[in-house]
Amino acid sequence: MSKQEMLQKYAELALKRGVNLQENQMLVVNAPVESANFARLVAKRAYEIGAKTVHINWTDDTLDRLWYENAAQDVLENVPEWRVKMFDHFAQEGAALLSIRSTNPDLLKGIDSDRISASNKAAGEAMKNFRKYTMNDKITWSIVAVPNEEWAKKVFPDKGEEAVEKLWDQIFKITRVDQDDPIAAWNEHNATLAKARNVLNDRKFKKLIYKAPGTDLEIELPEGHIWKGGSSLSEQGTEFNANMPTEEVFTLPDKYGVNGKVSSTKPLSYGGNLINNFSLTFKDGEVVDYTAEEGIETLKSLLNMDEGARRLGEIAIVPHESPISQSGLIFFNTLYDENASCHLALGKAYPSSIKGGANMDDDALDQNGVNNSITHVDFMMGSGELDIDGVLEDGTTEAIFRNGNWAIDVN
Ligand code: ZN
Ligand code: ZN
């Protein structure tokens, strides 16, 4: 099969199984200019499916870096109102939102971390309303990745000019685009993840205990927490996959019930910089101490985004034998690395991860232990040495994970 045909299959998958675009619906695509060929294939296929209109927001890493280097501080700290209104308008229109990610993990290396965090903070604040549409599944949305040269060379440092094609091969394989019928393969995969989440939902664990080298962490789960994984249902009842790939089942922690220490197991690409070999120490849900061998300033600015950035909003379980993990690669890209590893997220929790959460106001969410923040950043802490125990309602303990893989029957 030619490369162009593979890209068409990928576009089809993103539209039909990712955002699940409906006839007469608007499609909004966030697309880096490096992904122009793919974005145009997406637009063409979307019109064939019956899209009302396709709006593409082009982004450009090179221009972004120039902006960070040159814009005045007050420009960095303000998101223009038209931009906020534009996204709110798309949401009100009931548009499907497809984000194509193609990030250079070192894009903002050397830029003052205060400038980056000022801009991230402003964007987080400005997009508060729009984020409710995605994080409460009020619209269908999906994230897929497309290689670029800098990213590919980071993953395959000794492959030279072949790096981009190597990365495409991995993406096609991991997203099942290389299979005869990728959509059928995804339906099967969603069913497998649904089984795992159902087993965990039946248990109603009160607490999870994580143990691994550098990690000794207790996480309380709020009453009514819901394990999710695989496809989601939008408010209108449309089934969609928010991340491609996805290998996780996840829920939320009690924002006040996290104690102990956790160590990262993969580098975290955040805000155009890498944070590597870091640890966080929690007391009553809050980060009270942290270390990092690389990127400590970036970690510090992340934790200082707001009060909620120092608390957890997601706990996700991914077996060490997951296909992405078995590739043995470090992707320096959270969409890929988080699906190769158990992870936690600092910042906002998905309100739909607790019973009735999508309709709770901020106070009710807080009382139920649901974290709120202008940020949500996954970081990887799973490995082949991770054990997880679950404490049941009657106080007994059950092994969930041993040596990085399921110890309970999730089939
Ligand atoms: Zn996750
Ligand atoms: Zn997450």
Short mmCIF file of C-alpha atoms and ligand atoms in Angstrom, two decimals:
data_model
loop_
_atom_site.label_atom_id
_atom_site.label_comp_id
_atom_site.label_asym_id
_atom_site.label_seq_id
_atom_site.Cartn_x
_atom_site.Cartn_y
_atom_site.Cartn_z
CA MET A 1 0.00 0.00 0.00
CA SER A 2 1.35 3.46 -0.91
CA LYS A 3 2.12 6.08 1.73
CA GLN A 4 -0.72 8.26 0.43
CA GLU A 5 -3.18 5.37 0.79
CA MET A 6 -2.01 4.77 4.37
CA LEU A 7 -2.53 8.48 5.11
CA GLN A 8 -6.06 8.23 3.70
CA LYS A 9 -6.79 5.30 6.01
CA TYR A 10 -5.42 7.33 8.93
CA ALA A 11 -7.63 10.31 7.99
CA GLU A 12 -10.66 8.01 7.71
CA LEU A 13 -9.91 6.48 11.12
CA ALA A 14 -9.50 9.89 12.79
CA LEU A 15 -12.84 11.04 11.40
CA LYS A 16 -14.92 7.90 11.83
CA ARG A 17 -13.50 6.37 15.04
CA GLY A 18 -11.78 9.49 16.49
CA VAL A 19 -14.24 12.40 16.42
CA ASN A 20 -16.98 10.29 14.74
CA LEU A 21 -17.99 13.14 12.42
CA GLN A 22 -21.71 13.21 11.63
CA GLU A 23 -23.46 14.36 8.49
CA ASN A 24 -24.05 18.10 8.35
CA GLN A 25 -21.70 18.69 11.31
CA MET A 26 -18.92 21.27 11.36
CA LEU A 27 -15.36 19.96 11.67
CA VAL A 28 -12.62 22.06 13.28
CA VAL A 29 -9.04 20.87 12.82
CA ASN A 30 -6.04 22.21 14.73
CA ALA A 31 -3.20 21.49 12.32
CA PRO A 32 0.50 22.37 12.33
CA VAL A 33 1.70 23.53 8.90
CA GLU A 34 4.02 20.47 8.80
CA SER A 35 0.89 18.32 8.64
CA ALA A 36 -0.68 20.20 5.68
CA ASN A 37 -0.83 17.15 3.40
CA PHE A 38 -2.57 15.07 6.06
CA ALA A 39 -4.89 17.94 7.11
CA ARG A 40 -6.06 18.35 3.50
CA LEU A 41 -6.79 14.62 3.26
CA VAL A 42 -8.81 14.93 6.45
CA ALA A 43 -10.76 17.89 5.04
CA LYS A 44 -11.47 16.07 1.76
CA ARG A 45 -12.68 12.92 3.52
CA ALA A 46 -14.75 15.03 5.95
CA TYR A 47 -16.66 16.62 3.07
CA GLU A 48 -17.23 13.18 1.55
CA ILE A 49 -18.70 12.04 4.87
CA GLY A 50 -21.01 15.07 4.75
CA ALA A 51 -19.33 17.77 6.85
CA LYS A 52 -21.19 21.07 6.79
CA THR A 53 -17.89 22.93 6.71
CA VAL A 54 -14.26 22.26 7.66
CA HIS A 55 -12.34 24.97 9.50
CA ILE A 56 -8.60 24.53 9.87
CA ASN A 57 -6.58 26.42 12.50
CA TRP A 58 -3.05 26.35 11.14
CA THR A 59 -0.26 26.52 13.70
CA ASP A 60 3.47 26.87 13.13
CA ASP A 61 6.20 25.86 15.60
CA THR A 62 8.74 28.23 14.03
CA LEU A 63 6.41 31.22 14.37
CA ASP A 64 5.53 30.16 17.92
CA ARG A 65 9.19 30.21 18.89
CA LEU A 66 9.66 33.64 17.27
CA TRP A 67 6.67 34.87 19.26
CA TYR A 68 8.15 33.60 22.55
CA GLU A 69 11.48 35.22 21.67
CA ASN A 70 10.07 38.59 20.68
CA ALA A 71 6.61 39.36 22.03
CA ALA A 72 6.34 41.84 24.90
CA GLN A 73 5.42 40.39 28.30
CA ASP A 74 1.91 41.89 28.25
CA VAL A 75 1.29 40.27 24.85
CA LEU A 76 2.38 36.88 26.24
CA GLU A 77 0.03 37.34 29.18
CA ASN A 78 -3.06 38.04 27.10
CA VAL A 79 -5.10 35.84 24.80
CA PRO A 80 -7.04 38.01 22.34
CA GLU A 81 -10.76 37.93 22.90
CA TRP A 82 -11.54 37.00 19.29
CA ARG A 83 -9.60 33.79 19.75
CA VAL A 84 -11.57 32.80 22.84
CA LYS A 85 -14.82 33.71 21.08
CA MET A 86 -13.82 31.70 18.02
CA PHE A 87 -13.45 28.48 20.04
CA ASP A 88 -16.62 29.16 22.05
CA HIS A 89 -18.43 29.64 18.74
CA PHE A 90 -17.18 26.29 17.41
CA ALA A 91 -18.39 24.60 20.61
CA GLN A 92 -21.80 26.25 20.45
CA GLU A 93 -22.09 25.12 16.82
CA GLY A 94 -21.58 21.55 18.08
CA ALA A 95 -18.48 21.15 15.95
CA ALA A 96 -16.29 18.05 16.15
CA LEU A 97 -12.72 19.00 17.10
CA LEU A 98 -9.72 17.13 15.72
CA SER A 99 -6.28 18.13 16.96
CA ILE A 100 -3.29 17.02 14.93
CA ARG A 101 -0.19 17.11 17.12
CA SER A 102 3.26 17.43 15.68
CA THR A 103 5.46 18.77 18.42
CA ASN A 104 9.18 19.38 18.54
CA PRO A 105 9.96 18.30 22.13
CA ASP A 106 12.78 20.89 22.34
CA LEU A 107 10.89 23.71 20.62
CA LEU A 108 11.24 26.24 23.42
CA LYS A 109 14.61 25.13 24.80
CA GLY A 110 16.47 28.18 26.12
CA ILE A 111 13.41 30.42 26.38
CA ASP A 112 12.91 31.92 29.83
CA SER A 113 10.52 29.59 31.70
CA ASP A 114 8.70 32.60 33.20
CA ARG A 115 7.71 33.73 29.70
CA ILE A 116 6.47 30.25 28.80
CA SER A 117 4.48 29.84 32.00
CA ALA A 118 2.96 33.34 31.66
CA SER A 119 1.63 32.40 28.25
CA ASN A 120 0.47 28.90 29.31
CA LYS A 121 -1.32 30.42 32.27
CA ALA A 122 -3.06 33.02 30.10
CA ALA A 123 -4.15 30.34 27.63
CA GLY A 124 -5.38 28.11 30.46
CA GLU A 125 -7.47 30.93 31.94
CA ALA A 126 -8.83 32.09 28.60
CA MET A 127 -9.89 28.63 27.46
CA LYS A 128 -11.65 27.76 30.74
CA ASN A 129 -15.10 27.82 29.20
CA PHE A 130 -14.11 25.97 26.05
CA ARG A 131 -12.34 23.26 28.08
CA LYS A 132 -15.67 22.43 29.74
CA TYR A 133 -16.95 21.30 26.34
CA THR A 134 -14.10 18.82 25.86
CA MET A 135 -13.54 17.70 29.45
CA ASN A 136 -17.28 17.10 30.01
CA ASP A 137 -17.70 15.37 26.63
CA LYS A 138 -20.20 17.99 25.49
CA ILE A 139 -18.64 17.80 22.01
CA THR A 140 -16.71 14.99 20.32
CA TRP A 141 -12.98 15.56 20.11
CA SER A 142 -9.86 13.62 19.28
CA ILE A 143 -6.08 13.97 19.23
CA VAL A 144 -3.85 12.25 16.67
CA ALA A 145 -0.15 12.75 15.94
CA VAL A 146 1.84 13.40 12.77
CA PRO A 147 5.66 13.29 12.67
CA ASN A 148 7.96 16.20 11.96
CA GLU A 149 11.71 16.08 11.41
CA GLU A 150 12.81 17.38 14.83
CA TRP A 151 10.48 15.06 16.70
CA ALA A 152 11.39 12.02 14.55
CA LYS A 153 15.13 12.63 15.05
CA LYS A 154 14.61 12.79 18.80
CA VAL A 155 12.91 9.36 18.75
CA PHE A 156 15.36 7.86 16.22
CA PRO A 157 18.60 9.81 16.76
CA ASP A 158 20.71 7.51 14.56
CA LYS A 159 18.35 7.08 11.62
CA GLY A 160 19.20 10.36 9.85
CA GLU A 161 16.89 11.14 6.94
CA GLU A 162 14.90 7.93 7.50
CA ALA A 163 13.72 9.04 10.94
CA VAL A 164 10.46 10.60 9.73
CA GLU A 165 9.42 7.46 7.82
CA LYS A 166 10.42 5.29 10.80
CA LEU A 167 8.15 7.36 13.01
CA TRP A 168 5.29 7.11 10.48
CA ASP A 169 5.70 3.31 10.52
CA GLN A 170 5.37 3.29 14.31
CA ILE A 171 2.34 5.60 14.24
CA PHE A 172 0.57 3.47 11.61
CA LYS A 173 1.30 0.32 13.58
CA ILE A 174 0.33 1.66 17.01
CA THR A 175 -2.90 3.29 15.75
CA ARG A 176 -3.76 0.05 13.87
CA VAL A 177 -3.83 1.90 10.53
CA ASP A 178 -1.64 -0.91 9.12
CA GLN A 179 -4.41 -3.45 9.72
CA ASP A 180 -6.90 -4.44 7.01
CA ASP A 181 -9.83 -2.84 8.76
CA PRO A 182 -8.57 -0.30 11.32
CA ILE A 183 -12.08 0.69 12.39
CA ALA A 184 -13.01 -2.92 13.21
CA ALA A 185 -9.69 -3.29 15.05
CA TRP A 186 -10.53 -0.21 17.12
CA ASN A 187 -14.01 -1.50 17.94
CA GLU A 188 -12.42 -4.69 19.25
CA HIS A 189 -9.81 -2.70 21.20
CA ASN A 190 -12.53 -0.48 22.74
CA ALA A 191 -14.39 -3.63 23.86
CA THR A 192 -11.22 -4.94 25.57
CA LEU A 193 -10.71 -1.65 27.44
CA ALA A 194 -14.41 -1.60 28.40
CA LYS A 195 -14.02 -5.00 30.06
CA ALA A 196 -11.07 -3.78 32.14
CA ARG A 197 -12.87 -0.63 33.24
CA ASN A 198 -15.99 -2.67 34.17
CA VAL A 199 -13.95 -4.99 36.40
CA LEU A 200 -12.46 -1.99 38.23
CA ASN A 201 -15.86 -0.28 38.52
CA ASP A 202 -17.33 -3.41 40.13
CA ARG A 203 -14.61 -3.40 42.81
CA LYS A 204 -15.31 0.17 44.07
CA PHE A 205 -11.80 0.44 45.52
CA LYS A 206 -11.37 2.92 48.40
CA LYS A 207 -7.66 3.34 47.93
CA LEU A 208 -4.80 2.35 45.62
CA ILE A 209 -1.28 1.69 46.90
CA TYR A 210 1.59 2.09 44.40
CA LYS A 211 5.03 0.59 45.00
CA ALA A 212 8.05 0.73 42.66
CA PRO A 213 11.67 1.90 42.92
CA GLY A 214 11.39 5.56 43.98
CA THR A 215 7.63 5.31 44.37
CA ASP A 216 5.58 4.65 47.51
CA LEU A 217 2.25 6.34 47.09
CA GLU A 218 -1.27 6.00 48.50
CA ILE A 219 -4.17 7.41 46.51
CA GLU A 220 -7.70 7.55 47.90
CA LEU A 221 -10.53 7.24 45.39
CA PRO A 222 -13.66 9.35 45.95
CA GLU A 223 -17.04 7.69 46.37
CA GLY A 224 -18.81 7.41 43.03
CA HIS A 225 -15.58 7.47 40.99
CA ILE A 226 -15.92 5.96 37.53
CA TRP A 227 -13.20 4.12 35.64
CA LYS A 228 -13.25 5.05 31.99
CA GLY A 229 -11.28 3.84 29.01
CA GLY A 230 -11.60 3.25 25.30
CA SER A 231 -14.40 5.17 23.63
CA SER A 232 -16.54 7.85 25.30
CA LEU A 233 -20.11 8.96 24.67
CA SER A 234 -20.76 12.63 23.98
CA GLU A 235 -23.73 14.45 25.46
CA GLN A 236 -25.54 13.84 22.14
CA GLY A 237 -24.80 10.12 22.41
CA THR A 238 -22.08 9.99 19.75
CA GLU A 239 -19.37 7.42 20.49
CA PHE A 240 -15.84 8.80 19.98
CA ASN A 241 -12.20 8.11 20.85
CA ALA A 242 -10.58 11.19 22.37
CA ASN A 243 -7.03 9.90 21.98
CA MET A 244 -5.49 7.83 19.19
CA PRO A 245 -3.70 5.79 20.42
CA THR A 246 -5.26 4.98 23.78
CA GLU A 247 -4.33 2.05 26.01
CA GLU A 248 -5.40 3.39 29.40
CA VAL A 249 -8.21 2.88 31.86
CA PHE A 250 -8.43 5.89 34.14
CA THR A 251 -10.34 7.56 36.93
CA LEU A 252 -9.78 10.43 39.34
CA PRO A 253 -8.20 10.51 42.80
CA ASP A 254 -9.59 12.31 45.83
CA LYS A 255 -7.74 15.62 45.46
CA TYR A 256 -7.15 15.70 49.26
CA GLY A 257 -6.26 12.02 49.62
CA VAL A 258 -2.84 11.53 48.01
CA ASN A 259 0.16 10.80 50.26
CA GLY A 260 3.73 9.64 49.64
CA LYS A 261 6.26 9.90 46.86
CA VAL A 262 6.17 9.15 43.15
CA SER A 263 9.09 9.04 40.69
CA SER A 264 8.78 9.55 36.95
CA THR A 265 9.84 6.78 34.57
CA LYS A 266 9.87 8.63 31.22
CA PRO A 267 10.78 12.17 30.20
CA LEU A 268 7.86 14.60 30.16
CA SER A 269 7.59 16.97 27.21
CA TYR A 270 5.82 20.04 28.55
CA GLY A 271 5.61 23.55 27.12
CA GLY A 272 8.36 22.96 24.54
CA ASN A 273 10.81 21.66 27.16
CA LEU A 274 11.69 18.33 28.74
CA ILE A 275 11.41 17.44 32.43
CA ASN A 276 13.36 14.29 33.23
CA ASN A 277 13.95 11.97 36.20
CA PHE A 278 11.73 13.86 38.57
CA SER A 279 9.89 13.05 41.79
CA LEU A 280 6.92 14.55 43.59
CA THR A 281 6.09 14.19 47.29
CA PHE A 282 2.45 14.59 48.31
CA LYS A 283 0.82 15.36 51.64
CA ASP A 284 -2.99 15.38 51.86
CA GLY A 285 -3.15 15.65 48.10
CA GLU A 286 -0.74 18.53 47.66
CA VAL A 287 2.80 18.46 46.25
CA VAL A 288 4.98 19.58 49.16
CA ASP A 289 8.38 18.69 47.69
CA TYR A 290 9.82 17.93 44.26
CA THR A 291 13.13 17.12 42.54
CA ALA A 292 14.21 16.88 38.89
CA GLU A 293 17.51 15.96 37.22
CA GLU A 294 16.51 17.96 34.14
CA GLY A 295 13.99 20.78 33.68
CA ILE A 296 13.42 21.72 37.32
CA GLU A 297 12.47 25.30 36.35
CA THR A 298 9.86 23.97 33.93
CA LEU A 299 8.49 21.63 36.61
CA LYS A 300 8.39 24.48 39.10
CA SER A 301 6.43 26.72 36.73
CA LEU A 302 3.99 23.89 36.02
CA LEU A 303 3.38 23.35 39.76
CA ASN A 304 2.91 27.10 40.24
CA MET A 305 0.29 27.50 37.49
CA ASP A 306 -2.44 27.60 40.12
CA GLU A 307 -3.43 25.80 43.34
CA GLY A 308 -4.89 22.84 41.44
CA ALA A 309 -1.68 22.27 39.48
CA ARG A 310 -0.14 20.91 42.72
CA ARG A 311 -2.81 18.22 43.04
CA LEU A 312 -3.71 15.18 40.99
CA GLY A 313 -6.63 15.01 38.56
CA GLU A 314 -6.19 11.60 36.92
CA ILE A 315 -4.87 8.13 37.64
CA ALA A 316 -4.43 5.89 34.63
CA ILE A 317 -3.45 2.25 34.38
CA VAL A 318 -1.59 0.94 31.33
CA PRO A 319 -0.02 -2.53 31.35
CA HIS A 320 3.73 -2.68 30.74
CA GLU A 321 3.03 -5.26 28.01
CA SER A 322 0.96 -2.70 26.01
CA PRO A 323 2.02 -2.57 22.34
CA ILE A 324 3.48 0.94 22.62
CA SER A 325 5.56 -0.06 25.61
CA GLN A 326 6.76 -3.15 23.76
CA SER A 327 8.12 -0.96 20.96
CA GLY A 328 10.81 -0.06 23.51
CA LEU A 329 10.83 3.52 22.23
CA ILE A 330 10.61 6.76 24.14
CA PHE A 331 8.45 9.09 22.07
CA PHE A 332 9.05 12.40 23.91
CA ASN A 333 5.36 12.98 23.19
CA THR A 334 2.73 12.54 25.88
CA LEU A 335 0.03 11.12 23.58
CA TYR A 336 2.35 8.18 22.86
CA ASP A 337 4.33 7.88 26.09
CA GLU A 338 1.27 8.04 28.37
CA ASN A 339 -0.18 5.08 26.52
CA ALA A 340 2.95 3.04 27.15
CA SER A 341 2.94 3.60 30.89
CA CYS A 342 0.85 3.96 34.02
CA HIS A 343 0.53 7.66 34.59
CA LEU A 344 -0.93 10.37 36.78
CA ALA A 345 -1.99 13.87 35.82
CA LEU A 346 -1.37 17.10 37.67
CA GLY A 347 -4.28 19.52 37.41
CA LYS A 348 -7.90 19.35 36.41
CA ALA A 349 -9.85 16.10 36.73
CA TYR A 350 -12.40 15.01 34.14
CA PRO A 351 -15.70 15.75 35.93
CA SER A 352 -17.30 12.86 34.05
CA SER A 353 -15.02 10.52 36.06
CA ILE A 354 -17.38 10.83 39.04
CA LYS A 355 -21.09 10.05 39.26
CA GLY A 356 -23.06 13.21 38.39
CA GLY A 357 -19.84 15.20 37.97
CA ALA A 358 -20.66 16.67 34.57
CA ASN A 359 -23.49 18.65 36.19
CA MET A 360 -21.75 19.68 39.43
CA ASP A 361 -20.65 23.27 40.02
CA ASP A 362 -17.11 24.09 41.19
CA ASP A 363 -18.03 23.89 44.91
CA ALA A 364 -19.73 20.52 44.57
CA LEU A 365 -16.79 19.18 42.57
CA ASP A 366 -14.40 20.32 45.30
CA GLN A 367 -16.52 18.71 48.04
CA ASN A 368 -16.40 15.46 46.11
CA GLY A 369 -12.61 15.62 45.85
CA VAL A 370 -12.59 16.49 42.13
CA ASN A 371 -9.58 18.65 41.33
CA ASN A 372 -9.91 21.88 39.37
CA SER A 373 -7.14 23.75 37.58
CA ILE A 374 -6.39 25.62 34.37
CA THR A 375 -3.97 22.83 33.46
CA HIS A 376 -3.98 19.05 33.01
CA VAL A 377 -0.61 17.39 32.44
CA ASP A 378 -0.06 13.62 32.35
CA PHE A 379 3.27 12.25 33.54
CA MET A 380 4.55 8.70 33.27
CA MET A 381 5.40 6.66 36.37
CA GLY A 382 4.77 3.07 35.26
CA SER A 383 7.40 0.43 34.66
CA GLY A 384 7.93 -3.33 34.72
CA GLU A 385 8.63 -2.96 38.45
CA LEU A 386 5.35 -1.33 39.47
CA ASP A 387 2.97 -3.08 41.89
CA ILE A 388 -0.49 -1.70 42.65
CA ASP A 389 -2.77 -2.90 45.43
CA GLY A 390 -6.41 -1.92 45.80
CA VAL A 391 -8.07 -1.55 49.20
CA LEU A 392 -11.69 -2.70 49.10
CA GLU A 393 -14.60 -1.29 51.10
CA ASP A 394 -14.26 -4.01 53.78
CA GLY A 395 -10.60 -3.10 54.29
CA THR A 396 -9.15 -6.14 52.54
CA THR A 397 -6.48 -5.71 49.90
CA GLU A 398 -6.39 -7.12 46.37
CA ALA A 399 -3.43 -7.15 44.00
CA ILE A 400 -4.28 -5.14 40.87
CA PHE A 401 -0.83 -4.97 39.27
CA ARG A 402 2.31 -7.04 39.69
CA ASN A 403 5.56 -6.22 37.87
CA GLY A 404 3.79 -3.73 35.65
CA ASN A 405 0.98 -5.98 34.44
CA TRP A 406 -2.57 -6.88 35.48
CA ALA A 407 -2.78 -9.19 38.48
CA ILE A 408 -6.60 -9.26 38.49
CA ASP A 409 -8.53 -10.87 35.69
CA VAL A 410 -9.71 -8.07 33.41
CA ASN A 411 -10.97 -10.30 30.59
ZN ZN B 1 -4.36 9.64 30.63
ZN ZN B 2 -4.71 13.00 31.05
#
